Short mmCIF file of C-alpha atoms in Angstrom, two decimals:
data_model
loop_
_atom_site.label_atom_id
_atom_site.label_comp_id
_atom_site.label_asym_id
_atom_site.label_seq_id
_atom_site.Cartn_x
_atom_site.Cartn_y
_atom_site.Cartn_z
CA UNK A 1 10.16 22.85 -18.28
CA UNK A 2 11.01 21.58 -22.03
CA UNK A 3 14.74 21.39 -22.66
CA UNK A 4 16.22 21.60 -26.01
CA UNK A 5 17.82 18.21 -25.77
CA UNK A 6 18.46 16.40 -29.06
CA UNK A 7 16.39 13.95 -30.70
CA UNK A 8 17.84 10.92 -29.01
CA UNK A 9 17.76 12.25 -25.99
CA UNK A 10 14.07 13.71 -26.52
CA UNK A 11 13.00 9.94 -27.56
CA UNK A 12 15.01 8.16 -25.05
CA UNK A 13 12.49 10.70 -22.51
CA UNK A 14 9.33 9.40 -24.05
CA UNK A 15 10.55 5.43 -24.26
CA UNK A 16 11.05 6.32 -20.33
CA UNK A 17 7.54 7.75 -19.67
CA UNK A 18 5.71 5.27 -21.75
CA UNK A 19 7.05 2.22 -20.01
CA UNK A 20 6.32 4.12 -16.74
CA UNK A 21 2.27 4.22 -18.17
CA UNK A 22 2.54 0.95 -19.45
CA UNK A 23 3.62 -0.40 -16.24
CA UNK A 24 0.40 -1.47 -14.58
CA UNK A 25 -0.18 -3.79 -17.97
CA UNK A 26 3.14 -5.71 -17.21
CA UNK A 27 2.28 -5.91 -13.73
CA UNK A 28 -0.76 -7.63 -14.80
CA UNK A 29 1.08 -9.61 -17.38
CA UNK A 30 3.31 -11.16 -14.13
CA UNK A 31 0.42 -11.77 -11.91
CA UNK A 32 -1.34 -13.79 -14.83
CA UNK A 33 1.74 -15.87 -15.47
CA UNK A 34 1.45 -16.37 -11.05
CA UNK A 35 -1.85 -17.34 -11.38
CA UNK A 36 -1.64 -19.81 -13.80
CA UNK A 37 1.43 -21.02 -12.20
CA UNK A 38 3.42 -21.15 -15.13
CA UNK A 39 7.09 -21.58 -14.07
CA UNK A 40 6.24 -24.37 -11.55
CA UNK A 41 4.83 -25.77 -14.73
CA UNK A 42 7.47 -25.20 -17.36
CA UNK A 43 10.12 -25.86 -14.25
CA UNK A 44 13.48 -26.06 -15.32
CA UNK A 45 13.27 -27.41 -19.04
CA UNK A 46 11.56 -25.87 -22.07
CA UNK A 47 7.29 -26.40 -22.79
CA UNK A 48 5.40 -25.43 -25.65
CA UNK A 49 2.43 -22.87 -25.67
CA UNK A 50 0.09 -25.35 -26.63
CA UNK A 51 1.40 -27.77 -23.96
CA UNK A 52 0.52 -24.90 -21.02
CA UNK A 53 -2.65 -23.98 -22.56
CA UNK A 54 -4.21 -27.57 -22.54
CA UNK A 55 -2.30 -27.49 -18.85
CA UNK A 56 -4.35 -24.74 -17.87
CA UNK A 57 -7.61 -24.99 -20.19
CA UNK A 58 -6.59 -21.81 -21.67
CA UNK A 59 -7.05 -20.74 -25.20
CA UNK A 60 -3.81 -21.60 -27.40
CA UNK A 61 -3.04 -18.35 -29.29
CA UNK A 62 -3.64 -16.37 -26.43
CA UNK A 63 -1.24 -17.96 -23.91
CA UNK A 64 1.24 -18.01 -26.56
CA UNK A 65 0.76 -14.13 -26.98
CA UNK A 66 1.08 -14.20 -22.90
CA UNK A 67 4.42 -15.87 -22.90
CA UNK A 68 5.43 -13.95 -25.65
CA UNK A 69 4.65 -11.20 -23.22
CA UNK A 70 6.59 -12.79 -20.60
CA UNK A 71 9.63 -13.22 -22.97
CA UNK A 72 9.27 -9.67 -23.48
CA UNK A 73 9.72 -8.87 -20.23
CA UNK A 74 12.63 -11.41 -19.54
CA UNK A 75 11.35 -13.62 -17.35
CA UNK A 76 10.82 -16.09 -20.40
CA UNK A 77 13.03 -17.14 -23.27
CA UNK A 78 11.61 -18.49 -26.42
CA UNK A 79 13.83 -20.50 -28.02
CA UNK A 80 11.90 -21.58 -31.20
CA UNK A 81 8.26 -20.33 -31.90
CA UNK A 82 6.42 -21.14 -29.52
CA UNK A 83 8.56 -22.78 -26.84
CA UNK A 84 9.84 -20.97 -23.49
CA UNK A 85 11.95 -21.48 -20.57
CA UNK A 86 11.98 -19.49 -17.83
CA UNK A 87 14.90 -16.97 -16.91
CA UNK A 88 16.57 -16.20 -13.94
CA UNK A 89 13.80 -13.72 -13.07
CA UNK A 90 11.11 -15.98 -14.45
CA UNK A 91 12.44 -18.88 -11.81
CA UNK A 92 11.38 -16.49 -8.62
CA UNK A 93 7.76 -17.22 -9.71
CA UNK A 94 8.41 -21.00 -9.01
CA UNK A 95 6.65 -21.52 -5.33
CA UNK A 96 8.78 -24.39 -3.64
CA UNK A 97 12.18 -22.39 -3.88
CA UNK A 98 13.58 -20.91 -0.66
CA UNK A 99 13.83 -17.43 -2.51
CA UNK A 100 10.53 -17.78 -4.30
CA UNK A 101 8.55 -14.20 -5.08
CA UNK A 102 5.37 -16.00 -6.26
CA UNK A 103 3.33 -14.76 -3.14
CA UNK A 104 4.99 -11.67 -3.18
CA UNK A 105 3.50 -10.85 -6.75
CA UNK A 106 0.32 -12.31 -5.80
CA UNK A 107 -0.16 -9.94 -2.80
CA UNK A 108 1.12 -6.75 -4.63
CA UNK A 109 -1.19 -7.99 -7.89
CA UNK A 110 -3.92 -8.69 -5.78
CA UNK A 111 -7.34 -6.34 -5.83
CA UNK A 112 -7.19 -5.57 -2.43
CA UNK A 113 -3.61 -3.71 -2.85
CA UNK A 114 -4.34 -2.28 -6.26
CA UNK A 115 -8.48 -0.85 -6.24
CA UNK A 116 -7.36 2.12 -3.79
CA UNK A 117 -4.74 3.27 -6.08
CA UNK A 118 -7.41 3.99 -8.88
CA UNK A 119 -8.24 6.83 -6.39
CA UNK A 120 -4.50 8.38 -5.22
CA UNK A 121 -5.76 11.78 -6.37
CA UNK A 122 -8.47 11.60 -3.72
CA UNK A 123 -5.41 10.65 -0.94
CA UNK A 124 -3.22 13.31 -2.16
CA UNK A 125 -5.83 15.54 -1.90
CA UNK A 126 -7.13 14.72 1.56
CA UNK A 127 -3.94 13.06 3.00
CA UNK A 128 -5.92 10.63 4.10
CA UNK A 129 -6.04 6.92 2.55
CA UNK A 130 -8.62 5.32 0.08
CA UNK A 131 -8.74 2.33 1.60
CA UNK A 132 -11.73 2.31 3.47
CA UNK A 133 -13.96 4.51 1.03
CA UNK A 134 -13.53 1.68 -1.76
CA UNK A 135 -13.68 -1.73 0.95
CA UNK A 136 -15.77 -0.54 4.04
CA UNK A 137 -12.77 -1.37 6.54
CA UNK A 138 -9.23 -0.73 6.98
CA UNK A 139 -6.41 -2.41 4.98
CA UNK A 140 -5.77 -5.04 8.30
CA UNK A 141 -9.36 -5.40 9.05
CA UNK A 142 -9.74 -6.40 5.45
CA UNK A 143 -7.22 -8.89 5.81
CA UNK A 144 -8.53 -10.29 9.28
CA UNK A 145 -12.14 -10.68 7.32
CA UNK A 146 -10.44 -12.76 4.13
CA UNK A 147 -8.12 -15.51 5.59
CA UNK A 148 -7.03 -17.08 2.58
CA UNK A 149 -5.88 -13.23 1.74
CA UNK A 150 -4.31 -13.04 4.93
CA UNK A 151 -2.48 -16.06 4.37
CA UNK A 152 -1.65 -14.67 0.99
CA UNK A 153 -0.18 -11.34 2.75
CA UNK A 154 1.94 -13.25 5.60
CA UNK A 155 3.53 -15.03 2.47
CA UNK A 156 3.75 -12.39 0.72
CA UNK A 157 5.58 -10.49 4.02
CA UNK A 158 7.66 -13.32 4.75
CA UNK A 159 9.27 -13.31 1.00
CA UNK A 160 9.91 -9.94 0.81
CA UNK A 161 11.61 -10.12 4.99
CA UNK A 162 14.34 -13.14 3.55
CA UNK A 163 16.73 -10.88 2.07
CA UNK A 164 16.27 -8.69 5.01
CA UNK A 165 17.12 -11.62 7.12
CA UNK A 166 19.57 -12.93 5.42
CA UNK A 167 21.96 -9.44 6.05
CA UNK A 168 20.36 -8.18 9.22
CA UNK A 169 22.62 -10.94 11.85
CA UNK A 170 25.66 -9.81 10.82
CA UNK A 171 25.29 -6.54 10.89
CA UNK A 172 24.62 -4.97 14.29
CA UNK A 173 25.39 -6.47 17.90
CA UNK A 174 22.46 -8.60 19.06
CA UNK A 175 25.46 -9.92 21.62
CA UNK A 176 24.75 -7.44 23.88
CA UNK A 177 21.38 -8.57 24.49
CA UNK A 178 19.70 -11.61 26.22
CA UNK A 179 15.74 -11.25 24.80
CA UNK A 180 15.04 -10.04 21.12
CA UNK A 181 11.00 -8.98 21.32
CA UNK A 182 10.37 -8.92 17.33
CA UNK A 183 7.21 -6.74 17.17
CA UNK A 184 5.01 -7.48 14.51
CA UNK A 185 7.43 -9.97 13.37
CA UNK A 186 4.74 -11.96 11.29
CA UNK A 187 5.90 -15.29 10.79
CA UNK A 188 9.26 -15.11 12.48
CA UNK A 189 10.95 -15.03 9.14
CA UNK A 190 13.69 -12.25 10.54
CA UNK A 191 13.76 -13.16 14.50
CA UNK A 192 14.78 -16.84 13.42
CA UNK A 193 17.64 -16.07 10.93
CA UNK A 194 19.01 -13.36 13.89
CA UNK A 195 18.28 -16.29 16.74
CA UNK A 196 19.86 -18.70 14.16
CA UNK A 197 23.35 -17.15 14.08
CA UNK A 198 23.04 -15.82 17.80
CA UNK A 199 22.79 -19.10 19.90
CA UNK A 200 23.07 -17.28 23.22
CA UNK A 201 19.90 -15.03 22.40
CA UNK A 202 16.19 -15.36 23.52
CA UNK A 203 13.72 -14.28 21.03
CA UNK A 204 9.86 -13.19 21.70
CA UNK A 205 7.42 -12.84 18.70
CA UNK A 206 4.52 -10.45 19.26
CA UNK A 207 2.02 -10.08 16.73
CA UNK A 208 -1.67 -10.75 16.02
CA UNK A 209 -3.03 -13.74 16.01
CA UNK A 210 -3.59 -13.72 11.74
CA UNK A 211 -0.03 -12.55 11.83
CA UNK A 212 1.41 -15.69 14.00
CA UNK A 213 -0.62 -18.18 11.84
CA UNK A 214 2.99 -19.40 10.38
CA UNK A 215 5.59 -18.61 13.16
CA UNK A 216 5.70 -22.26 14.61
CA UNK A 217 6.26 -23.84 11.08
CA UNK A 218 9.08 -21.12 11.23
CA UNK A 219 10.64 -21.57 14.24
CA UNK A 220 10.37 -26.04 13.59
CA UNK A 221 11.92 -25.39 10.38
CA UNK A 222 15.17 -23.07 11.59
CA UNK A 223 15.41 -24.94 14.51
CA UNK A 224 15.09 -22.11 17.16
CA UNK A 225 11.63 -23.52 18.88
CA UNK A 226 13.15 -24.13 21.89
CA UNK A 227 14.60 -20.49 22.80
CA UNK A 228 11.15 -18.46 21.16
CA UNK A 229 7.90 -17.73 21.90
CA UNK A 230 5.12 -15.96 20.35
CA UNK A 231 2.83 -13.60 22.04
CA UNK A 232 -0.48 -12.43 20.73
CA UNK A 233 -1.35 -8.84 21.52
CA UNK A 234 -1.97 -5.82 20.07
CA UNK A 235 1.37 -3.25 20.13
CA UNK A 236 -1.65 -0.27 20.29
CA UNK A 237 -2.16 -1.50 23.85
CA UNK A 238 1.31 -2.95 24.97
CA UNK A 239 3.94 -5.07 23.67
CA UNK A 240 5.71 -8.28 25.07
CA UNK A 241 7.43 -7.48 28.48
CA UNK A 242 10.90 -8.95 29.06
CA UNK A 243 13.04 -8.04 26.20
CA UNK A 244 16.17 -5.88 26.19
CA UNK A 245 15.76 -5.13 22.69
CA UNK A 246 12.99 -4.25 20.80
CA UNK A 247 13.14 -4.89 17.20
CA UNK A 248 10.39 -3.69 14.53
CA UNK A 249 10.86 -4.20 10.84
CA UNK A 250 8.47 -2.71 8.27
CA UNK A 251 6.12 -1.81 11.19
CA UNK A 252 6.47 1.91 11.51
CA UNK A 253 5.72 2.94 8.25
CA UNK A 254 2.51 1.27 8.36
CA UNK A 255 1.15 3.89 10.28
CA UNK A 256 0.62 7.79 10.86
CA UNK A 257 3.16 9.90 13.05
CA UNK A 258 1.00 9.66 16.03
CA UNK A 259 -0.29 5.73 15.84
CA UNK A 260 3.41 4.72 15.43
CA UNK A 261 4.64 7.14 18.12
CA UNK A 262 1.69 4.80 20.32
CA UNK A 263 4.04 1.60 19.34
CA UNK A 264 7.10 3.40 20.17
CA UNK A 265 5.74 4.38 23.41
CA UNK A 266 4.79 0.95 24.80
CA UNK A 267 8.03 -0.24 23.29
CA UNK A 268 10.14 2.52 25.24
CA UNK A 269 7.74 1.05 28.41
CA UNK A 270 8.70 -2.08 28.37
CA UNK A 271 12.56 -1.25 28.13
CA UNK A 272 15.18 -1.33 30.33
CA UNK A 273 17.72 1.49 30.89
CA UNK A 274 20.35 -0.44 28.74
CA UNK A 275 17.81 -1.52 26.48
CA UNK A 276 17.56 -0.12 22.78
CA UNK A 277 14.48 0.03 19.88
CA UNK A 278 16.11 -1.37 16.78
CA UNK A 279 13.98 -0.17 13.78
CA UNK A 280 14.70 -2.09 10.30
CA UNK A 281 13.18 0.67 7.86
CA UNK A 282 13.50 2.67 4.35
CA UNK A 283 15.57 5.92 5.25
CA UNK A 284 14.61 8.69 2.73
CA UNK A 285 17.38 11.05 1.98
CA UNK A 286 16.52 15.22 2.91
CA UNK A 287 16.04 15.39 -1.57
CA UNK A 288 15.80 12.64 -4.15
CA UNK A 289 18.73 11.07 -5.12
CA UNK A 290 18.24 9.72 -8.38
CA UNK A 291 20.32 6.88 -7.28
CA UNK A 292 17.72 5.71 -4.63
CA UNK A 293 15.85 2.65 -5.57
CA UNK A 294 12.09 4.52 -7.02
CA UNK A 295 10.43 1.82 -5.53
CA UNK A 296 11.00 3.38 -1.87
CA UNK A 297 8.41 6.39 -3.12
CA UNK A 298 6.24 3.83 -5.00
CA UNK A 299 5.54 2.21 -1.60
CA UNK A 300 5.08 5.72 0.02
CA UNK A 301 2.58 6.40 -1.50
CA UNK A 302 1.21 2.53 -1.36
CA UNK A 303 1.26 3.63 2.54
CA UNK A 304 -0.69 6.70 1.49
CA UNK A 305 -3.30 5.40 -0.27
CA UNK A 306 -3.77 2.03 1.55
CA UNK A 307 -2.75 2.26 4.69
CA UNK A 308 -2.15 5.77 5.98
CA UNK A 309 1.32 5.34 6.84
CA UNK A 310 4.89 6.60 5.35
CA UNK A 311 8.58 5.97 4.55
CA UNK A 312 10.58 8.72 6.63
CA UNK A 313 13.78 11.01 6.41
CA UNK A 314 16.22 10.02 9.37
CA UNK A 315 14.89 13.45 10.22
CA UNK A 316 11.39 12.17 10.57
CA UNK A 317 12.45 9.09 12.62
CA UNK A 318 14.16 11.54 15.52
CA UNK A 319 11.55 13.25 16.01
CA UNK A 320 9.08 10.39 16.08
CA UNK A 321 11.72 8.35 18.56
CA UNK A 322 11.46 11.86 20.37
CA UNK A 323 8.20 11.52 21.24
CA UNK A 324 8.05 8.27 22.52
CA UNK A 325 11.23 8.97 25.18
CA UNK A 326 13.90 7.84 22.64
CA UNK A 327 16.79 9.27 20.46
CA UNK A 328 18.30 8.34 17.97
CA UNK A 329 21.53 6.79 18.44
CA UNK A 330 23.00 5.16 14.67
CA UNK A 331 21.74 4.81 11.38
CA UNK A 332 23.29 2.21 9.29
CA UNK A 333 21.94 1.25 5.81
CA UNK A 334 22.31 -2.24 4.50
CA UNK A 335 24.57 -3.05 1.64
CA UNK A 336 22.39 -3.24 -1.61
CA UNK A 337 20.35 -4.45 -2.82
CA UNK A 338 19.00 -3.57 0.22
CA UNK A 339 16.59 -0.78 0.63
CA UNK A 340 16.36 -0.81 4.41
CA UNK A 341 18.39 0.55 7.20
CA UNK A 342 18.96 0.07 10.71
CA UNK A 343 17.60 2.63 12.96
CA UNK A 344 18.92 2.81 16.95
CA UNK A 345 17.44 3.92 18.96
CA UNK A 346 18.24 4.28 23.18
CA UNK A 347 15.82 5.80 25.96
CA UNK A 348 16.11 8.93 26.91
#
């Protein structure tokens, strides 16, 4: 409903709504600038335009108009015209730094993430994803046929898991237990940094085998080899026996309510009575909060559209944990900029 706001106000409303549409354009802008890798080539001094586009046999006046792009969107600075540094934000496109983003942006830019999207009407019609209708297979069996895209996406996972990792060990009791089982744990990104600060602890890492392909580089690098294992398998069927705490992260909202009550199911199998399911998840609140990061609903409906899956209320995780023979037991969001909580849960 139209208010009868003033002009400012009534402006400020349409400067919102048209960055919001011209959002997909900057996106692209980004992934260009990742493509051409850019900041590993302008590194931590100042290049001109015409230096990058002989660099990457590009046409002059149009990479200058991209990094003019890029200084428009801060992750460049041009100092005199034509001749950029990169910013803060710019720097997280450089690939050899520990906090690099540059896969991250690559996956998220990437075809395969973006082509269902062109039909979310269809998923929010039918409730079911697009994924399929525009590639022939499920998001995961797409991945499993395209390794260098798979690669791409464990990369991609692994970035976006470090400042997960980097809170998750100090903040809930892994002293209790004697065998973290990291389900779907990808490259081992989070079960090293919690096996890394908790010398007494045993870890397991279960995942596919496309999911594994990095987890011994991880494990060599944090020095935790010698207390984990991985474990191929597929959580559908079973997980990893032995552990005393099961711990999924960015796992459950892959899936529908009754695929990830399957995982929680084996998972509640496999656990002893002391045992507890430690889910590292989004938490919606009951109605938007304005002050919840907007990207939490942009990648609902990313699991809508691509994979079938959902971020849930805590409301929605009780009763899933319900039906796999589990409660609830804490909820604890990380401090910001965190968008994840932890979710405990015990056997019934």
């Amino acid at each position: 409903m139209a208010t009868n706001e003033g002009p400012a106000a009534a402006a400020e409303a349409r400067g919102k709504l048209g960055r919001m549409v011209f959002g997909t354009m900057a996106a692209q802008v980004v992934a260009t600038a990742a493509r051409f890798g850019l900041m590993d080539r302008i590194g931590d001094g100042e290049r001109t335009a015409a230096e990058l586009a002989e660099e990457c046999d590009a046409d002059p006046q149009a990479m200058h108009r991209l990094l003019r792009a890029l200084a428009g969107l801060e992750l460049l600075t041009e100092h005199q015209p034509g001749t950029f540094s990169a910013t803060a934000v710019g720097a997280l496109l450089v690939t050899d730094r520990p906090d690099s983003f540059h896969s991250f942006v690559r996956m998220f830019t990437d075809p395969a993430m973006l082509r269902a999207w062109d039909h979310l009407e269809d998923s929010v019609r039918t409730g079911r994803p697009a994924f399929a209708d525009v590639f022939g297979t499920d998001f995961f069996g797409y991945l499993k046929q395209n390794p260098e895209l798979s690669a791409q996406f464990n990369g991609a996972m692994s970035q976006g898991t470090r400042a997960t990792a980097i809170a998750v060990p100090a903040r809930y009791d892994f002293g209790r237990f004697s065998t973290v089982v990291d389900v779907g744990g990808g490259d081992g990104t989070l079960l090293a940094a919690i096996l890394r600060e908790h010398p007494a602890l045993r870890g397991v890492l279960f995942d596919t085998a496309e999911g594994l392909a990095g987890a011994a580089e991880t494990f060599r690098r944090e020095g935790v080899g010698e207390r984990c294992e991985s474990v191929t398998g597929d959580f559908f069927r079973s997980v990893a026996p032995g552990g005393d705490l099961y711990l999924l992260k960015s796992v459950i909202h892959d899936w529908d309510d009754e695929r990830a009550a399957t995982i929680l199911r084996h998972c509640r199998a496999a656990l002893p009575g002391h045992g507890r399911v430690l889910l590292i998840e989004p938490v919606l609140p009951p109605v938007v909060d304005p002050a919840t990061a907007s990207l939490t609903y942009l990648s609902d409906l990313n699991m809508l559209v691509n994979l079938g899956g959902r971020e849930r209320t805590r409301a929605d995780f009780e009763d899933l944990c319900g039906r796999a023979g589990l409660t609830v037991t804490a909820v604890e969001p990380l401090p910001p900029p965190n968008a994840f909580s932890l979710i405990e849960a015990a056997p019934v």
